[in-house]
Tab-separated table of C-alpha atoms in Angstrom:
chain	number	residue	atom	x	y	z
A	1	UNK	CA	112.393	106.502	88.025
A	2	UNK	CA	111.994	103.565	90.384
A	3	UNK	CA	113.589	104.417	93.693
A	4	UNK	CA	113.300	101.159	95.580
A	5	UNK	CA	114.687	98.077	94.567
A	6	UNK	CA	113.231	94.831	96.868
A	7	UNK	CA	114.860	91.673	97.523
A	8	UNK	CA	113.669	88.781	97.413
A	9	UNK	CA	110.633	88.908	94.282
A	10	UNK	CA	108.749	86.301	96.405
A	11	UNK	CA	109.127	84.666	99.623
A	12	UNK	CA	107.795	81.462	100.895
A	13	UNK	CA	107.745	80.408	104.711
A	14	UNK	CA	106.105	77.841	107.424
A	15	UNK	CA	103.260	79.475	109.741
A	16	UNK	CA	105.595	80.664	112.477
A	17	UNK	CA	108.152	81.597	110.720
A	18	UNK	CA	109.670	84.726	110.665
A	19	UNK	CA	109.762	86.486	107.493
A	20	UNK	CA	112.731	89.535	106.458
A	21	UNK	CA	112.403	91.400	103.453
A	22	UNK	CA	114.600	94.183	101.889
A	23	UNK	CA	114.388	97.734	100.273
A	24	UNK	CA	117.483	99.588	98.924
A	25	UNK	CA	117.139	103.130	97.648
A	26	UNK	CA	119.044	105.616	95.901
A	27	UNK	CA	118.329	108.989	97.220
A	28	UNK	CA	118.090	110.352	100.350
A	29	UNK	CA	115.081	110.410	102.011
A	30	UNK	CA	112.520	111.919	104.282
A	31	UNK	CA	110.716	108.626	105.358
A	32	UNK	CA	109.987	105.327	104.012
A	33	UNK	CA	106.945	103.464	104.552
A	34	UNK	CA	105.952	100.525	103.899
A	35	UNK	CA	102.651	98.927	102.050
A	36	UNK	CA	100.965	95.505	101.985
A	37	UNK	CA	98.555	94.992	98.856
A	38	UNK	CA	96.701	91.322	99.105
A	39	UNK	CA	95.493	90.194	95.958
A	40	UNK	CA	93.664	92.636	93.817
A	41	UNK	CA	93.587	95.139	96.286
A	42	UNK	CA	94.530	98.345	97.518
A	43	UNK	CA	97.377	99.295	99.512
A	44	UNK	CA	97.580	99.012	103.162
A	45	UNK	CA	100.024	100.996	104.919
A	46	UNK	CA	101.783	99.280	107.568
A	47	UNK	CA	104.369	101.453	108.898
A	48	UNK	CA	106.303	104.754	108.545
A	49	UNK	CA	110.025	105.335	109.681
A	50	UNK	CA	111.512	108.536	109.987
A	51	UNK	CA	114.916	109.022	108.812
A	52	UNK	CA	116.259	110.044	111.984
A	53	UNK	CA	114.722	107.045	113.264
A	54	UNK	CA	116.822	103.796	113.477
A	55	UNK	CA	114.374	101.063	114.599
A	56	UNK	CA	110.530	100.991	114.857
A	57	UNK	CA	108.075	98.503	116.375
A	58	UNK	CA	104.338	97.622	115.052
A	59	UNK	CA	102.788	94.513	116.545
A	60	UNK	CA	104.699	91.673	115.126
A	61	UNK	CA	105.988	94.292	112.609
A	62	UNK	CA	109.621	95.437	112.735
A	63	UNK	CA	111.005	98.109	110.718
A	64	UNK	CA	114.889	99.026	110.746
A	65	UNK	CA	116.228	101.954	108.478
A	66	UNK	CA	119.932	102.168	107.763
A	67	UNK	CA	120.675	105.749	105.842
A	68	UNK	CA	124.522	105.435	105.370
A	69	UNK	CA	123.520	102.327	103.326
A	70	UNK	CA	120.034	103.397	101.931
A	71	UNK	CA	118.067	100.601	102.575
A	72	UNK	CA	115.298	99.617	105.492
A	73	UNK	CA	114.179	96.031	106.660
A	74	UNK	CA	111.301	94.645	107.389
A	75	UNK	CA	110.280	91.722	110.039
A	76	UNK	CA	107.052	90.122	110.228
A	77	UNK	CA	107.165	87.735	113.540
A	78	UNK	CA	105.346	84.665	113.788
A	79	UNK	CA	104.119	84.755	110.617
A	80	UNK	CA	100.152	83.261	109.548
A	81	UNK	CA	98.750	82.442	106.782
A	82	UNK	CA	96.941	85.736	106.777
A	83	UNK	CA	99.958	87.512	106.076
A	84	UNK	CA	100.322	86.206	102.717
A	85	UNK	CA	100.467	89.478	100.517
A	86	UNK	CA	103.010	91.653	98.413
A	87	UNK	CA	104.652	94.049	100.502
A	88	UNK	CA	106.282	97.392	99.132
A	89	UNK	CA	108.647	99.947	100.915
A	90	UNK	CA	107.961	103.435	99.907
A	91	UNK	CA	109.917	106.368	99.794
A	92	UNK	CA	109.313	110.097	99.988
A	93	UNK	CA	112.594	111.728	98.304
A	94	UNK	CA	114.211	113.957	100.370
A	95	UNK	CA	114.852	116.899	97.737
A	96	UNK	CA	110.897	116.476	96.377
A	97	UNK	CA	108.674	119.054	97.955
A	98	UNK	CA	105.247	117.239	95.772
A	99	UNK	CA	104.596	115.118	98.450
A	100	UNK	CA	104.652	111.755	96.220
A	101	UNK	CA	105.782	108.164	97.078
A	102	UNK	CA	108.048	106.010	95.155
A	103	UNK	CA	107.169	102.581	95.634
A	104	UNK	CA	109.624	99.725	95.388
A	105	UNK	CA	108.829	96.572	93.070
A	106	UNK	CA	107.526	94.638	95.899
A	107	UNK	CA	108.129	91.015	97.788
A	108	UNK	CA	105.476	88.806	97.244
A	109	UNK	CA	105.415	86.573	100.178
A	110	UNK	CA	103.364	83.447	100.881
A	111	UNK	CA	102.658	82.106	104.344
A	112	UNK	CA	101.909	78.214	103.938
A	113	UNK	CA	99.657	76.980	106.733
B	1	UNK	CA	83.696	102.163	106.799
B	2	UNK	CA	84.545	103.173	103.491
B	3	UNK	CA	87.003	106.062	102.904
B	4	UNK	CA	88.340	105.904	99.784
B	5	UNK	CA	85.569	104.797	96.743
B	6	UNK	CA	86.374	103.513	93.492
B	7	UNK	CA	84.300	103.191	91.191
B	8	UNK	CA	83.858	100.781	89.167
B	9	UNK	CA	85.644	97.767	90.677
B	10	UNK	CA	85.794	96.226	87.311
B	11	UNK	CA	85.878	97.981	84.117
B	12	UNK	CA	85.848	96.696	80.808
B	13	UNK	CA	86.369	99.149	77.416
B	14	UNK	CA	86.958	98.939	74.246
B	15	UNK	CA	90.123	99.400	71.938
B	16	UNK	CA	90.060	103.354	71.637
B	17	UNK	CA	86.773	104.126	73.617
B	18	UNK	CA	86.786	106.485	76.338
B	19	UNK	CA	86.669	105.534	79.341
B	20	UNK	CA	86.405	107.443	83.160
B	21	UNK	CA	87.180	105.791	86.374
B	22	UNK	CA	85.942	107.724	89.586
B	23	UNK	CA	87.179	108.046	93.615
B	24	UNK	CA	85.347	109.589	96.466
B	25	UNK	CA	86.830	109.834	99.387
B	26	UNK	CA	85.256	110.555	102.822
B	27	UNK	CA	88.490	112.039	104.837
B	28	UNK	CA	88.709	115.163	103.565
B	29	UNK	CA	92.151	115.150	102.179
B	30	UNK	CA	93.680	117.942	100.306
B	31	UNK	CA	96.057	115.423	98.337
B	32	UNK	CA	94.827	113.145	95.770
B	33	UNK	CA	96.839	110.184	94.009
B	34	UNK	CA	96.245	108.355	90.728
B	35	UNK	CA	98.461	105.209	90.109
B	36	UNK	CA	98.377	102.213	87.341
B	37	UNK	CA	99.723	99.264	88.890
B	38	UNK	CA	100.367	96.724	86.679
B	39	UNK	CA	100.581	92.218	86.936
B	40	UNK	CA	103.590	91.989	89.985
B	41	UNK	CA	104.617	95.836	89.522
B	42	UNK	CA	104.837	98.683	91.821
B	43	UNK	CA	102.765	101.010	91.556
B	44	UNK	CA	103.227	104.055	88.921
B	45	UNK	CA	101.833	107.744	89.722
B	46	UNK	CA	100.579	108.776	86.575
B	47	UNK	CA	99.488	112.566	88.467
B	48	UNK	CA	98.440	114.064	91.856
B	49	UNK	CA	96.375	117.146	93.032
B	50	UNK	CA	97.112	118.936	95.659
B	51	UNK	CA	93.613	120.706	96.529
B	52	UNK	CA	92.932	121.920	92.881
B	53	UNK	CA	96.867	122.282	91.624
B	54	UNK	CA	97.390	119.224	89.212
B	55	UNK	CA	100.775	117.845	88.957
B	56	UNK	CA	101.512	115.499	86.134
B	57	UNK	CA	104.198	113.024	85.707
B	58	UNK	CA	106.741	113.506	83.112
B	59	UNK	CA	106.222	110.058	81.858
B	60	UNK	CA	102.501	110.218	82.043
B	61	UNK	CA	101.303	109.551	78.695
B	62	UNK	CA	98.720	112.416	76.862
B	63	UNK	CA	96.089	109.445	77.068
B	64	UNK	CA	95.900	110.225	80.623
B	65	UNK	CA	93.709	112.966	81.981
B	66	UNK	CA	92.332	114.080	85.419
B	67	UNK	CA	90.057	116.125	86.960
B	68	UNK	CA	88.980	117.143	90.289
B	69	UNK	CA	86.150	118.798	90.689
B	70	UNK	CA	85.843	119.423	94.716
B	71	UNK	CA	87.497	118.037	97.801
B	72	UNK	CA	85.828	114.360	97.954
B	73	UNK	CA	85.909	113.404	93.827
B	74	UNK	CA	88.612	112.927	91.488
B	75	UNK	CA	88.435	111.158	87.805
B	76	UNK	CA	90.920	109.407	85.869
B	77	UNK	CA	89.862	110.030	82.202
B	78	UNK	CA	91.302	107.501	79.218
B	79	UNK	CA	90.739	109.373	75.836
B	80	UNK	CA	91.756	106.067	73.402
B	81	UNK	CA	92.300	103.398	75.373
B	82	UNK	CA	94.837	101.064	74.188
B	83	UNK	CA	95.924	97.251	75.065
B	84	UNK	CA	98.560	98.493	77.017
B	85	UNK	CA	96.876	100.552	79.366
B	86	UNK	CA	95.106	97.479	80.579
B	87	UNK	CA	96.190	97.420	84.890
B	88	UNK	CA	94.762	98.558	88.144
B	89	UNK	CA	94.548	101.948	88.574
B	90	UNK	CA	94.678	102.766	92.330
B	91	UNK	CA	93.107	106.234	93.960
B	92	UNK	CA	94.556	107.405	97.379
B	93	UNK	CA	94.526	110.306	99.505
B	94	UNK	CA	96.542	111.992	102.063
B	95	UNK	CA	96.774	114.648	104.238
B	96	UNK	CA	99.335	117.855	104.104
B	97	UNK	CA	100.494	117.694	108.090
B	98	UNK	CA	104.462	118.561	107.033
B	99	UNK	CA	106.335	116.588	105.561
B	100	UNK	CA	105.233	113.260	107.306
B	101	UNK	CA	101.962	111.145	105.924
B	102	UNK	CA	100.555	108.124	105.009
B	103	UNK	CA	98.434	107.589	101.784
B	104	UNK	CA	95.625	105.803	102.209
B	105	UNK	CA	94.328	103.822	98.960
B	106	UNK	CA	91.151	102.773	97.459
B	107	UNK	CA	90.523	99.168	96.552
B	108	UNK	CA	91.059	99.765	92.905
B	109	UNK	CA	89.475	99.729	89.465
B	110	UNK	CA	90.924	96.620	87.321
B	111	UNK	CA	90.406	97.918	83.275
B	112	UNK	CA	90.544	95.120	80.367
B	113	UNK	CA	90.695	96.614	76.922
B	114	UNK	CA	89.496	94.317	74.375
Protein backbone atom coordinates (compact mmCIF):
# COMPACT_ATOMS: atom_id res chain seq x y z
CA UNK A 1 0.00 0.00 0.00
CA UNK A 2 1.24 3.45 -0.96
CA UNK A 3 2.03 5.39 2.18
CA UNK A 4 2.86 8.81 0.82
CA UNK A 5 0.68 10.84 -1.08
CA UNK A 6 2.68 14.14 -2.82
CA UNK A 7 1.27 17.33 -3.77
CA UNK A 8 1.71 18.97 -6.40
CA UNK A 9 2.31 15.99 -9.53
CA UNK A 10 4.65 18.59 -11.15
CA UNK A 11 5.97 21.88 -10.38
CA UNK A 12 7.28 24.55 -12.56
CA UNK A 13 9.38 27.66 -11.30
CA UNK A 14 11.87 30.68 -12.46
CA UNK A 15 15.75 30.04 -11.61
CA UNK A 16 15.67 31.61 -8.17
CA UNK A 17 12.75 30.66 -7.14
CA UNK A 18 12.00 28.84 -4.26
CA UNK A 19 10.35 25.64 -4.69
CA UNK A 20 7.85 23.74 -1.63
CA UNK A 21 6.65 20.43 -2.12
CA UNK A 22 4.42 18.15 0.08
CA UNK A 23 4.20 14.52 1.52
CA UNK A 24 1.23 13.32 3.67
CA UNK A 25 1.32 9.87 5.22
CA UNK A 26 -0.83 7.60 6.97
CA UNK A 27 1.03 5.76 9.57
CA UNK A 28 3.26 6.65 12.01
CA UNK A 29 6.64 6.69 11.37
CA UNK A 30 10.24 6.21 12.26
CA UNK A 31 11.79 8.68 9.66
CA UNK A 32 11.07 9.99 6.35
CA UNK A 33 13.52 10.72 3.80
CA UNK A 34 13.47 12.12 0.95
CA UNK A 35 14.77 11.09 -2.80
CA UNK A 36 15.54 12.98 -6.02
CA UNK A 37 15.56 10.66 -9.26
CA UNK A 38 16.61 12.87 -12.57
CA UNK A 39 15.55 11.36 -15.61
CA UNK A 40 16.14 7.70 -16.02
CA UNK A 41 18.03 7.40 -13.08
CA UNK A 42 18.50 6.15 -9.77
CA UNK A 43 17.55 7.60 -6.61
CA UNK A 44 19.47 10.13 -4.78
CA UNK A 45 18.86 10.55 -1.26
CA UNK A 46 18.74 13.98 -0.12
CA UNK A 47 17.80 14.05 3.39
CA UNK A 48 16.57 12.06 6.43
CA UNK A 49 14.35 13.51 9.35
CA UNK A 50 13.85 11.86 12.44
CA UNK A 51 10.52 11.85 13.91
CA UNK A 52 11.47 13.50 16.96
CA UNK A 53 12.97 15.97 14.81
CA UNK A 54 10.92 19.10 13.81
CA UNK A 55 13.10 21.00 11.28
CA UNK A 56 16.30 20.00 9.38
CA UNK A 57 18.75 21.96 7.23
CA UNK A 58 20.82 20.61 4.01
CA UNK A 59 22.44 23.29 1.88
CA UNK A 60 19.65 25.05 0.21
CA UNK A 61 17.56 22.01 1.32
CA UNK A 62 14.92 22.40 4.04
CA UNK A 63 13.05 19.66 5.51
CA UNK A 64 10.12 20.24 8.15
CA UNK A 65 8.18 17.14 9.63
CA UNK A 66 4.85 17.71 11.32
CA UNK A 67 3.69 14.17 13.12
CA UNK A 68 0.30 15.31 14.65
CA UNK A 69 -0.58 15.97 10.95
CA UNK A 70 1.55 13.24 9.14
CA UNK A 71 3.06 15.04 6.57
CA UNK A 72 6.82 16.68 6.01
CA UNK A 73 7.83 19.64 3.62
CA UNK A 74 10.33 20.19 1.57
CA UNK A 75 12.24 23.61 0.46
CA UNK A 76 14.67 23.87 -2.19
CA UNK A 77 16.14 27.67 -2.01
CA UNK A 78 17.26 29.47 -4.90
CA UNK A 79 16.40 27.05 -7.14
CA UNK A 80 18.70 26.23 -10.76
CA UNK A 81 18.07 24.66 -13.49
CA UNK A 82 20.03 21.72 -12.20
CA UNK A 83 17.49 20.95 -9.81
CA UNK A 84 15.03 19.93 -12.26
CA UNK A 85 14.14 16.25 -11.13
CA UNK A 86 11.23 14.18 -9.45
CA UNK A 87 11.51 14.27 -5.88
CA UNK A 88 9.94 11.52 -3.50
CA UNK A 89 9.49 11.53 0.39
CA UNK A 90 9.99 8.18 1.87
CA UNK A 91 8.83 6.61 4.80
CA UNK A 92 10.00 3.86 7.11
CA UNK A 93 6.66 2.67 9.03
CA UNK A 94 6.92 2.85 12.46
CA UNK A 95 5.33 -0.70 13.40
CA UNK A 96 7.63 -2.48 10.35
CA UNK A 97 10.72 -4.05 11.78
CA UNK A 98 11.89 -5.17 7.63
CA UNK A 99 13.64 -2.19 7.27
CA UNK A 100 11.77 -1.13 3.85
CA UNK A 101 10.81 2.34 2.46
CA UNK A 102 7.55 3.41 1.16
CA UNK A 103 7.99 5.90 -1.36
CA UNK A 104 5.45 8.57 -2.15
CA UNK A 105 4.24 9.16 -5.91
CA UNK A 106 6.63 11.89 -6.41
CA UNK A 107 6.69 15.86 -7.56
CA UNK A 108 8.14 16.28 -10.71
CA UNK A 109 9.55 19.69 -10.71
CA UNK A 110 11.11 21.73 -13.52
CA UNK A 111 13.48 24.62 -12.98
CA UNK A 112 13.24 26.93 -16.21
CA UNK A 113 16.47 28.85 -16.74
CA UNK B 1 33.15 5.76 -7.92
CA UNK B 2 30.70 3.25 -8.54
CA UNK B 3 28.85 1.58 -5.62
CA UNK B 4 25.94 0.18 -6.67
CA UNK B 5 26.19 -1.78 -10.45
CA UNK B 6 23.45 -2.62 -12.61
CA UNK B 7 23.71 -4.46 -15.10
CA UNK B 8 22.51 -4.12 -18.02
CA UNK B 9 21.50 -0.45 -18.35
CA UNK B 10 19.17 -1.38 -21.08
CA UNK B 11 17.51 -4.60 -21.52
CA UNK B 12 15.40 -5.73 -24.14
CA UNK B 13 13.39 -9.43 -23.99
CA UNK B 14 11.03 -11.06 -25.49
CA UNK B 15 7.24 -11.83 -24.76
CA UNK B 16 7.73 -14.88 -22.27
CA UNK B 17 11.62 -15.24 -22.41
CA UNK B 18 13.57 -15.25 -19.38
CA UNK B 19 15.27 -12.74 -18.51
CA UNK B 20 18.01 -11.83 -15.35
CA UNK B 21 19.01 -8.41 -14.38
CA UNK B 22 22.17 -8.20 -12.03
CA UNK B 23 23.59 -5.55 -9.06
CA UNK B 24 26.96 -5.47 -7.47
CA UNK B 25 27.52 -3.37 -5.00
CA UNK B 26 30.89 -2.26 -3.53
CA UNK B 27 29.72 -1.06 0.21
CA UNK B 28 29.29 -4.03 1.77
CA UNK B 29 25.74 -3.80 2.81
CA UNK B 30 23.86 -6.49 4.51
CA UNK B 31 20.43 -5.15 3.00
CA UNK B 32 19.55 -5.49 -0.53
CA UNK B 33 16.46 -3.82 -2.41
CA UNK B 34 14.73 -4.72 -5.68
CA UNK B 35 12.11 -2.14 -6.98
CA UNK B 36 10.10 -1.73 -10.51
CA UNK B 37 9.47 1.78 -10.99
CA UNK B 38 7.27 2.44 -13.54
CA UNK B 39 6.55 5.91 -16.34
CA UNK B 40 5.90 8.90 -13.34
CA UNK B 41 5.41 6.17 -10.45
CA UNK B 42 7.02 5.61 -7.20
CA UNK B 43 8.88 3.12 -6.84
CA UNK B 44 7.44 -0.56 -5.92
CA UNK B 45 9.60 -3.15 -3.73
CA UNK B 46 8.92 -6.24 -5.33
CA UNK B 47 11.48 -8.14 -2.34
CA UNK B 48 14.53 -7.44 -0.09
CA UNK B 49 17.34 -9.58 1.55
CA UNK B 50 18.57 -9.01 4.52
CA UNK B 51 22.14 -10.84 4.36
CA UNK B 52 20.74 -14.19 2.92
CA UNK B 53 16.93 -14.00 4.54
CA UNK B 54 14.63 -13.12 1.47
CA UNK B 55 11.57 -11.23 2.16
CA UNK B 56 8.97 -11.06 -0.53
CA UNK B 57 6.19 -8.70 -1.04
CA UNK B 58 2.72 -9.86 -0.76
CA UNK B 59 1.87 -8.31 -4.02
CA UNK B 60 4.96 -9.48 -5.74
CA UNK B 61 3.86 -11.45 -8.56
CA UNK B 62 5.29 -15.46 -8.92
CA UNK B 63 7.05 -14.01 -12.19
CA UNK B 64 9.39 -12.43 -9.89
CA UNK B 65 12.36 -14.25 -8.46
CA UNK B 66 15.64 -13.36 -6.61
CA UNK B 67 18.67 -14.59 -5.60
CA UNK B 68 21.63 -13.59 -3.72
CA UNK B 69 24.38 -15.42 -3.85
CA UNK B 70 27.07 -13.48 -1.48
CA UNK B 71 27.34 -10.05 0.06
CA UNK B 72 28.19 -7.83 -3.21
CA UNK B 73 25.56 -9.67 -5.98
CA UNK B 74 21.97 -9.93 -6.13
CA UNK B 75 19.68 -11.00 -9.35
CA UNK B 76 16.30 -10.16 -10.27
CA UNK B 77 15.10 -13.21 -12.32
CA UNK B 78 11.81 -12.78 -14.85
CA UNK B 79 10.58 -16.40 -15.65
CA UNK B 80 7.83 -15.21 -18.63
CA UNK B 81 8.13 -11.90 -19.12
CA UNK B 82 5.06 -10.16 -20.01
CA UNK B 83 4.11 -6.53 -21.57
CA UNK B 84 3.34 -5.39 -18.34
CA UNK B 85 6.38 -5.94 -16.59
CA UNK B 86 8.02 -3.54 -18.95
CA UNK B 87 9.66 -0.48 -16.16
CA UNK B 88 12.88 0.27 -14.43
CA UNK B 89 13.83 -1.97 -12.02
CA UNK B 90 16.04 -0.20 -9.43
CA UNK B 91 18.79 -2.18 -7.04
CA UNK B 92 19.81 -0.45 -3.70
CA UNK B 93 21.53 -1.23 -0.64
CA UNK B 94 21.68 -0.22 2.88
CA UNK B 95 23.18 -0.72 5.94
CA UNK B 96 21.56 -2.30 9.36
CA UNK B 97 22.94 0.64 11.94
CA UNK B 98 19.30 0.61 14.03
CA UNK B 99 16.64 1.70 12.89
CA UNK B 100 18.02 4.83 10.98
CA UNK B 101 19.49 4.48 7.14
CA UNK B 102 19.60 5.64 3.89
CA UNK B 103 19.33 3.37 0.74
CA UNK B 104 21.53 4.03 -1.70
CA UNK B 105 20.36 3.04 -5.42
CA UNK B 106 21.85 1.87 -8.56
CA UNK B 107 21.26 3.71 -11.79
CA UNK B 108 18.79 1.19 -13.03
CA UNK B 109 18.04 -1.42 -15.67
CA UNK B 110 15.15 -0.05 -18.15
CA UNK B 111 13.40 -3.65 -19.66
CA UNK B 112 11.16 -3.40 -23.01
CA UNK B 113 9.26 -6.56 -23.73
CA UNK B 114 8.37 -6.86 -27.24
Amino acid sequence: SQQGEEDPQALSIQEGENATMNCSYKTSINNLQWYRQNSGRGLVHLILIRSNEREKHSGRLRVTLDTSKKSSSLLITASRAADTASYFCATEPMMDSSYKLIFGSGTRLLVRP
Amino acid sequence: DAMVIQNPRYQVTQFGKPVTLSCSQTLNHNVMYWYQQKSSQAPKLLFHYYDKDFNNEADTPDNFQSRRPNTSFCFLDIRSPGLGDAAMYLCATSRDTGRLYEQYFGPGTRLTVT
